[in-house]
mmCIF file of C-alpha atoms in Angstrom:
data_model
loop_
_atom_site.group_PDB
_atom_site.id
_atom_site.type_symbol
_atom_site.label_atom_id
_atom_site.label_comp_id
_atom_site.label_asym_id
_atom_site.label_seq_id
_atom_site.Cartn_x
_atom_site.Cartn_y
_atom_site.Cartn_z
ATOM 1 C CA UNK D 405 101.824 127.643 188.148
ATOM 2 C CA UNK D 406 98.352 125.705 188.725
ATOM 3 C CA UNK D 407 98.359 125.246 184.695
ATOM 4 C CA UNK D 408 101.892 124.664 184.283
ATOM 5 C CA UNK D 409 101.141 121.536 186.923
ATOM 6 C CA UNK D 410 98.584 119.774 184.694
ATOM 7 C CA UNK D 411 100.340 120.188 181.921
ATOM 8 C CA UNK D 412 103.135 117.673 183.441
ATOM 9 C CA UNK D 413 99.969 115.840 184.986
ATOM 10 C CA UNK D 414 98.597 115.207 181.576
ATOM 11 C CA UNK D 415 101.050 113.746 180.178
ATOM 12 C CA UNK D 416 101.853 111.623 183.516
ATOM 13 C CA UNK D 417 98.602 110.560 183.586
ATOM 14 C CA UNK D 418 97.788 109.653 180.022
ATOM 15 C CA UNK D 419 98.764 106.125 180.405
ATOM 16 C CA UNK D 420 96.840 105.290 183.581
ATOM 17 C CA UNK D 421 93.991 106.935 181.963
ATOM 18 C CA UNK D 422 93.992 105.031 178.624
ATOM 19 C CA UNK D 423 94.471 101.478 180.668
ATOM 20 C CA UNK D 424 91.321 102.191 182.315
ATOM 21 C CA UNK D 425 89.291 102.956 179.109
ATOM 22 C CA UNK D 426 87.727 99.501 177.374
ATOM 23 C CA UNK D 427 89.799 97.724 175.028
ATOM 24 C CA UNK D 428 93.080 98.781 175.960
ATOM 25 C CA UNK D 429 93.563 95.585 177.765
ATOM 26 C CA UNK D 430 92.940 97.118 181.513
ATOM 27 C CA UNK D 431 90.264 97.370 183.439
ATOM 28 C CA UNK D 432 89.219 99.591 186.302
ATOM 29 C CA UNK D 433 89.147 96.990 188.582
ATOM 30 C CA UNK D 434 92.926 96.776 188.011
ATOM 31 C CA UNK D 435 93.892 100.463 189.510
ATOM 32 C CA UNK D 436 91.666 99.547 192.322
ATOM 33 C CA UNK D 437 87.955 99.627 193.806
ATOM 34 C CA UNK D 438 88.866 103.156 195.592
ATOM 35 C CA UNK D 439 87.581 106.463 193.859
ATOM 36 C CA UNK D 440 88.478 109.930 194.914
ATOM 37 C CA UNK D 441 85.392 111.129 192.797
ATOM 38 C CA UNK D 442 83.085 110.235 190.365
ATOM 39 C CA UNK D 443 82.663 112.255 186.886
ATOM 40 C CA UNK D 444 79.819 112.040 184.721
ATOM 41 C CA UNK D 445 79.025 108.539 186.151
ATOM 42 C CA UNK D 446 83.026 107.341 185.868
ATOM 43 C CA UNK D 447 84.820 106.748 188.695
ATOM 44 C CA UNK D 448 88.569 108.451 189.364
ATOM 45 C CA UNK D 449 90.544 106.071 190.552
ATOM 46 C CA UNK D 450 92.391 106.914 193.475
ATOM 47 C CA UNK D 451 95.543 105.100 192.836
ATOM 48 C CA UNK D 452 95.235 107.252 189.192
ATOM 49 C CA UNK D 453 95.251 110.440 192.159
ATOM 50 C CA UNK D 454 98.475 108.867 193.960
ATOM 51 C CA UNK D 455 100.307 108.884 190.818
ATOM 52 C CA UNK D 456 99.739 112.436 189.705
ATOM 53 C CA UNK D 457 100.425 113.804 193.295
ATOM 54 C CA UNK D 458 104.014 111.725 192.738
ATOM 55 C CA UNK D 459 104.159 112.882 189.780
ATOM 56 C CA UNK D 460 103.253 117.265 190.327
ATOM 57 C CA UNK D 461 104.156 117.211 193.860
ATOM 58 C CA UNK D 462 107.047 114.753 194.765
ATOM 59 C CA UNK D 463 105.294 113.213 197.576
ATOM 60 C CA UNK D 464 102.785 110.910 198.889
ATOM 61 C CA UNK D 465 99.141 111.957 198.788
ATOM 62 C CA UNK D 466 98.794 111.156 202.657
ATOM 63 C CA UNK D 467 101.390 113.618 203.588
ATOM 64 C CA UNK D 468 99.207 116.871 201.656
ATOM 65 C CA UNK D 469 97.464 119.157 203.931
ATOM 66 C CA UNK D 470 93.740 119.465 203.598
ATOM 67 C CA UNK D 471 93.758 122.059 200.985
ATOM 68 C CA UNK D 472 96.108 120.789 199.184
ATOM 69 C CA UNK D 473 94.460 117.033 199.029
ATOM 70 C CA UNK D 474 91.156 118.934 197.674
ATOM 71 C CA UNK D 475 93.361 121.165 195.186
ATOM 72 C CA UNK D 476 94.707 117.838 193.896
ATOM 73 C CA UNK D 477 91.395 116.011 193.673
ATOM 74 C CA UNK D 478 90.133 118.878 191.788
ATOM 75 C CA UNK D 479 93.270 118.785 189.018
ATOM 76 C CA UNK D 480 92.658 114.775 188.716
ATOM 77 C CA UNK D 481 88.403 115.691 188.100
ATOM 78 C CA UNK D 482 89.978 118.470 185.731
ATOM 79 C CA UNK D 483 91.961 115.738 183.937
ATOM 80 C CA UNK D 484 89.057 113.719 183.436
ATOM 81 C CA UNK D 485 86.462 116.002 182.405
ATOM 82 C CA UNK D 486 89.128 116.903 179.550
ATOM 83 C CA UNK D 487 89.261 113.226 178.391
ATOM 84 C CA UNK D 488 85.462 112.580 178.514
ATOM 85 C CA UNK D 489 84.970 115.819 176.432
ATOM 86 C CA UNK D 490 87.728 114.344 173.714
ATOM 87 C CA UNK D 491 86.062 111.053 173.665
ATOM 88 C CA UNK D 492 82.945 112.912 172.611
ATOM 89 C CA UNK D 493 84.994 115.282 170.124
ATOM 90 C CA UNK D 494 86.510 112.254 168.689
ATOM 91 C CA UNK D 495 89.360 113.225 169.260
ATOM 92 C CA UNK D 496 90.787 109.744 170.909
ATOM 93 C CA UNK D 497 90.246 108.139 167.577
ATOM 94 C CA UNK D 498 93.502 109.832 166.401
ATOM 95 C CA UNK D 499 96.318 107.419 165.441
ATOM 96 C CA UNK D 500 98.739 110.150 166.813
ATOM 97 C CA UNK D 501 97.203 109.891 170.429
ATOM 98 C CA UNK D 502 97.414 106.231 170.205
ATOM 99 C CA UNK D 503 100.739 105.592 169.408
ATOM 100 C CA UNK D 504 101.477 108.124 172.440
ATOM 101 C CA UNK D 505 98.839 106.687 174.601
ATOM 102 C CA UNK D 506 101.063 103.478 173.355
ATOM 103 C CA UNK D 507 104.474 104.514 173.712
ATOM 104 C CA UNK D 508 104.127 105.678 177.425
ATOM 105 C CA UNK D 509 102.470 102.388 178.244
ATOM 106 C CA UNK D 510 105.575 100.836 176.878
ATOM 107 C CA UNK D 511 107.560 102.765 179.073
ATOM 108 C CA UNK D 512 106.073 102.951 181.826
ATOM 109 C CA UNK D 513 105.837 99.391 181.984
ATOM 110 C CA UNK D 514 109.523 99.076 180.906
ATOM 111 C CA UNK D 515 110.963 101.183 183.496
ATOM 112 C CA UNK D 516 108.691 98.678 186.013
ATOM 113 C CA UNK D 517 110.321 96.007 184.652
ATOM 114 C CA UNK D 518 113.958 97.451 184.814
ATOM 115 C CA UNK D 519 113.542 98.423 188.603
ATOM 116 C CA UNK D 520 112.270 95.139 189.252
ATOM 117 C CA UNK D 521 115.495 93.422 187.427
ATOM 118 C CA UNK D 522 117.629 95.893 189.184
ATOM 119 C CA UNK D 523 116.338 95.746 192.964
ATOM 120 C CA UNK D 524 116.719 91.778 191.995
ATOM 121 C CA UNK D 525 120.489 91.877 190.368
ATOM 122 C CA UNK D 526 121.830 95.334 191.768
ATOM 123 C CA UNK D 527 125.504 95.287 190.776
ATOM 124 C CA UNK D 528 128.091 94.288 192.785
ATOM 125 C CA UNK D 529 131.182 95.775 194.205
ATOM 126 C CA UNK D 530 133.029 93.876 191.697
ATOM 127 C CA UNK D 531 131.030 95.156 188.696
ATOM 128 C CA UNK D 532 132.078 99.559 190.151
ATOM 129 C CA UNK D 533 135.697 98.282 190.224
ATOM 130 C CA UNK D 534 135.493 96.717 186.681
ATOM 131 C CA UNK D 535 134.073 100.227 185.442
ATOM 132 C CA UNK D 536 136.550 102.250 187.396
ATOM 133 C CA UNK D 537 139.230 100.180 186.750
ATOM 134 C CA UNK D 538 138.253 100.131 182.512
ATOM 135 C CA UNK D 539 138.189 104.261 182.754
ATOM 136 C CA UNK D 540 141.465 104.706 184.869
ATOM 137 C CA UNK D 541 143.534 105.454 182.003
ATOM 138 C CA UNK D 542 140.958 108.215 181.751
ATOM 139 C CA UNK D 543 140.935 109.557 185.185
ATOM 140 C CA UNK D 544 144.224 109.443 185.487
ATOM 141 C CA UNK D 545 145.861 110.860 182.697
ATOM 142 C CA UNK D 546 148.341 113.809 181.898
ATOM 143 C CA UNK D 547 146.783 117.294 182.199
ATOM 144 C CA UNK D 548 148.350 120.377 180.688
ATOM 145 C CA UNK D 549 148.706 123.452 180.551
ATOM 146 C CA UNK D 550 147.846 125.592 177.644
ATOM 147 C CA UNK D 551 147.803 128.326 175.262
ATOM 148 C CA UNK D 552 147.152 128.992 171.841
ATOM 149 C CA UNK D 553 146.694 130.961 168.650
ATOM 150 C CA UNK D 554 144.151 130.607 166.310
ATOM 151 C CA UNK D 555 144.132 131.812 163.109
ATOM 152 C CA UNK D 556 142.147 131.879 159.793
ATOM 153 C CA UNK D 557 145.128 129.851 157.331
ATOM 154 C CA UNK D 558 148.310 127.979 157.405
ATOM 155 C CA UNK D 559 150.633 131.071 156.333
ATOM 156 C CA UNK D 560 149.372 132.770 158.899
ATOM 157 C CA UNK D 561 150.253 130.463 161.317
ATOM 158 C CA UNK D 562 153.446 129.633 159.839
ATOM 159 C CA UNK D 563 153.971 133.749 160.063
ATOM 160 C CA UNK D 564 153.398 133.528 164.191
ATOM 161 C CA UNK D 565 155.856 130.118 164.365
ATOM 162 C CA UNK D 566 158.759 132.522 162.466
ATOM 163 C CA UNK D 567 157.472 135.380 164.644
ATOM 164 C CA UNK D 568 158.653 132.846 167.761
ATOM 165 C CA UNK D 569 161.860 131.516 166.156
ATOM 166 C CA UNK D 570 162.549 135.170 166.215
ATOM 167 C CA UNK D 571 162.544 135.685 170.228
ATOM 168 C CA UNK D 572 158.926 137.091 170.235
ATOM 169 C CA UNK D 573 156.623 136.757 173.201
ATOM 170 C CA UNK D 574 154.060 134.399 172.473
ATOM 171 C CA UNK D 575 151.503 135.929 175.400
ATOM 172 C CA UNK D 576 152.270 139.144 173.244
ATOM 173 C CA UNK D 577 151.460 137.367 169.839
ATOM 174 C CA UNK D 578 148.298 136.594 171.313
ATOM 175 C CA UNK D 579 147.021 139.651 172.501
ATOM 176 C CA UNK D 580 147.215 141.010 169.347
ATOM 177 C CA UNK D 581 145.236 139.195 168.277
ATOM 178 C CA UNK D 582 142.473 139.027 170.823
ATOM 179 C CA UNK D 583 139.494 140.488 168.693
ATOM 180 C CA UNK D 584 140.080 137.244 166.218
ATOM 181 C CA UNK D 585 139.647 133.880 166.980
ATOM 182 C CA UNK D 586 142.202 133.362 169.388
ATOM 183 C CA UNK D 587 139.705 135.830 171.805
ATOM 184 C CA UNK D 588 140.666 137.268 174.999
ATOM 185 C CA UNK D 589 142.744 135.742 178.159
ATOM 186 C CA UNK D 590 145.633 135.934 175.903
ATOM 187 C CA UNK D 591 145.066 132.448 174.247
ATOM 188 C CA UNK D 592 145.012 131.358 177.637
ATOM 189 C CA UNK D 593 143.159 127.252 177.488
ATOM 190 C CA UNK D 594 144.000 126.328 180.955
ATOM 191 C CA UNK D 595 144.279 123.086 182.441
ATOM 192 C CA UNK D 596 142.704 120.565 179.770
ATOM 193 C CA UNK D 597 143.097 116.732 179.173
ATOM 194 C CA UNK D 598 144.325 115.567 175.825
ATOM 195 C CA UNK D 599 140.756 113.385 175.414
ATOM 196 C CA UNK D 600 138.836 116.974 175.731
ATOM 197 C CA UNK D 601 141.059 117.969 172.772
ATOM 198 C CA UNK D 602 140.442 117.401 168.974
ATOM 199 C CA UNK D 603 143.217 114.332 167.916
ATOM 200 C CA UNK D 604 145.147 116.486 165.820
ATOM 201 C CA UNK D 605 145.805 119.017 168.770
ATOM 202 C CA UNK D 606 145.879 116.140 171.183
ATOM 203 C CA UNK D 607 148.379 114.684 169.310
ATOM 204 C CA UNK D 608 151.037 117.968 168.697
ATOM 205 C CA UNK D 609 150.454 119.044 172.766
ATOM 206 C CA UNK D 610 151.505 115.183 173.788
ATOM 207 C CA UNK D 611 154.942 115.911 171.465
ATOM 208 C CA UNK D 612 155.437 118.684 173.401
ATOM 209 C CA UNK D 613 158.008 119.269 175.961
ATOM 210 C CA UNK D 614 156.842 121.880 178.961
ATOM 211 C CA UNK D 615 157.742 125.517 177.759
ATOM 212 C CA UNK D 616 157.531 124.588 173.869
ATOM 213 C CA UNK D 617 155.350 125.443 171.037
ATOM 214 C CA UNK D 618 154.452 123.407 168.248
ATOM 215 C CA UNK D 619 157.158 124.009 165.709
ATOM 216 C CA UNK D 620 154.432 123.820 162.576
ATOM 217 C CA UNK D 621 150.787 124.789 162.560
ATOM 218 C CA UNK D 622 147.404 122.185 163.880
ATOM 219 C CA UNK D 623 144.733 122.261 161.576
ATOM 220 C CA UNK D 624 141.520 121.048 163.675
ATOM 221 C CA UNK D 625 137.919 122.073 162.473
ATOM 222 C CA UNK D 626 138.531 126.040 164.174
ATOM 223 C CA UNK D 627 141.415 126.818 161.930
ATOM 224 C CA UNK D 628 145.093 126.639 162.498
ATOM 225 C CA UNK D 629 146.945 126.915 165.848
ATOM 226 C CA UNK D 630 149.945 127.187 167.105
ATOM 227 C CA UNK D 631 150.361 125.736 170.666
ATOM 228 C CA UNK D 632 152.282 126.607 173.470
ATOM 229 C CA UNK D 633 152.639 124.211 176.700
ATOM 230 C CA UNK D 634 153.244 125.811 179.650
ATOM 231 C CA UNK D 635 153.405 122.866 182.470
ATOM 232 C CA UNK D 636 152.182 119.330 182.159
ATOM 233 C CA UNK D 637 151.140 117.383 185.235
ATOM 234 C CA UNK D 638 149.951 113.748 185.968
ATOM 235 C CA UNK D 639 146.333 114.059 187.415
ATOM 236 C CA UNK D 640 145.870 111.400 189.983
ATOM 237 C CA UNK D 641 142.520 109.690 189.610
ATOM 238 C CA UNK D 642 140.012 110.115 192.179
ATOM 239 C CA UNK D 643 139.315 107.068 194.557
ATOM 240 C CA UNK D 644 136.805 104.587 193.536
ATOM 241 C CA UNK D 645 134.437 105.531 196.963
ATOM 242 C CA UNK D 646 134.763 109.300 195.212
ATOM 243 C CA UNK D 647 133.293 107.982 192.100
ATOM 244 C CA UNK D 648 130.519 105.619 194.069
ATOM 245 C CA UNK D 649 126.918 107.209 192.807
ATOM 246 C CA UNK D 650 128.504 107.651 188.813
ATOM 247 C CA UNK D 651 130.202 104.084 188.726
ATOM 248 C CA UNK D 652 126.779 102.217 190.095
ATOM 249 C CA UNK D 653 124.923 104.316 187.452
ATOM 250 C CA UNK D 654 126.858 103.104 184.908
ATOM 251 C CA UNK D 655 126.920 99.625 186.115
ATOM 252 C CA UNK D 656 123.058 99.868 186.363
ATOM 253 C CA UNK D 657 123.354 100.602 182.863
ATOM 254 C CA UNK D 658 125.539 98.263 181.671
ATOM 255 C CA UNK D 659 123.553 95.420 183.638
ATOM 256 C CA UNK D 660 120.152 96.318 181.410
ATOM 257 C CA UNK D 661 121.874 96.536 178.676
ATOM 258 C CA UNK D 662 122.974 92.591 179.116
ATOM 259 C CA UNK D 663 119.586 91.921 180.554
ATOM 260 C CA UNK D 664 117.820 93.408 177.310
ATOM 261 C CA UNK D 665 120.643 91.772 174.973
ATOM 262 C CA UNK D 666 120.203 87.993 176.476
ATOM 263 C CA UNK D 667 115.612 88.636 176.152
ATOM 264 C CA UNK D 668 116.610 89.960 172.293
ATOM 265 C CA UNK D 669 118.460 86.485 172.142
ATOM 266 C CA UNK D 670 115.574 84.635 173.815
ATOM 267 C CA UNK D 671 113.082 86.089 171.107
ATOM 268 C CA UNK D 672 111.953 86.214 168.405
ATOM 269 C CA UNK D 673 112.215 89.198 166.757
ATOM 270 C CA UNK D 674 111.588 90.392 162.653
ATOM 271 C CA UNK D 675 112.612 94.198 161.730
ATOM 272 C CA UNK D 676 110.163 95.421 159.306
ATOM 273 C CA UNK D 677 106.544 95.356 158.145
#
């Protein structure tokens, strides 16, 4: 478990830990004049500490018990005695670590930033019922219910439809053929939306009245069916307070997205070498 824990620390920590080294642009100074420790003559910052304990243990390093603050301490030392040994490996001159060491200061910074935009501009109660109102048609569509079955090629299929022209059961026609690719539950799909379906069958199970089948065989990417609504039902959509936590996630999203379009627009920017 101990292990498992610095092995998220590590990578948590990598970016706080390559700001502090010379060059990269950030200085100790900048994570603070408080050490937990000091390693080999290197301070440990402690606000490098308060991040991994966020990080491993989902709360605030004040709120640890006393053996848990010195198991903590001890992972952070652990951390750093690893580093100092790849500096003298050489193993921090690799161009893969870099562009990590890179990347995760570009996110970590990023996701600073987008916070900070967000807590600024959080979206309005305008901007859920835009979103809720856009995906209605969605929520709020017909549901049916339905069976099927699937087979390998169109004469097959076409065999089942005359099978059904005939009077035959179609529950029957599908038990059959349970061991194929129709499987068990006698065909039986259950309640499904027609935007969970491939277009094809979308479209034949929209044509269809309640108590049909289709009259020729759907070809979709499984093979051929042949389609048998049972009852259709309009699905009322849920209310808007229902949707809350989803809607402002998306609205979240939708505001960075502008936010990141109108600073692409802002800059200047060249794809390529």
């Amino acid at each position: 478990m101990r292990y498992a824990r610095l092995s998220v620390a590590l990578a948590m920590v990598v970016t706080a830990y390559a700001c502090s080294r010379e060059g990269t642009g950030t200085s100790n100074a900048d994570l603070g004049a408080a050490s937990v420790a000091v390693v080999n003559g290197k301070p440990v910052p402690e606000s490098v500490l308060r991040i991994y304990v966020r990080a491993t243990e989902r709360q605030d390093f004040d709120a640890l018990s006393p053996a848990d603050r010195e198991r903590v301490i001890n992972d952070v030392i652990g951390l750093e005695l690893l580093a100092q040994q790849a500096e003298k490996d050489g193993l921090t001159a690799s161009r893969t670590l870099a562009a990590q060491i890179e990347l995760q200061r570009l996110q970590a910074v990023a996701r600073t930033m987008a916070a900070e935009y967000l807590k600024n501009n959080p979206p309005t109660d305008a901007d859920l019922q835009a979103i809720y109102e856009e995906n209605l048609p969605r929520l709020s569509g017909e549901q049916y219910k339905l069976r099927h079955i699937l087979v390998e090629t169109k004469s097959e299929a076409d065999r089942i439809i005359a099978q059904l022209n005939q009077g035959s059961d179609f529950v029957a026609l599908a038990r059959e053929r349970a061991d194929g690719p129709t499987g068990p539950n006698d065909g039986d799909l259950g309640w499904l939306t027609a935007d969970s379906l491939p277009p094809s069958f979308a479209e034949a199970v929209r044509a269809l009245a309640a108590g049909s089948y289709s009259p020729a065989p759907v070809q979709t990417e499984a093979g051929y069916h042949v389609i048998l609504l049972e009852e259709k039902q309009r699905q009322e959509p849920p209310a808007l307070e229902d949707l809350r936590a989803d809607l402002s996630s998306a609205a979240e999203r939708k505001r960075l997205d502008d936010y990141i379009k109108m600073l692409r627009e802002s800059a200047t920017v060249t794809v390529g070498p």
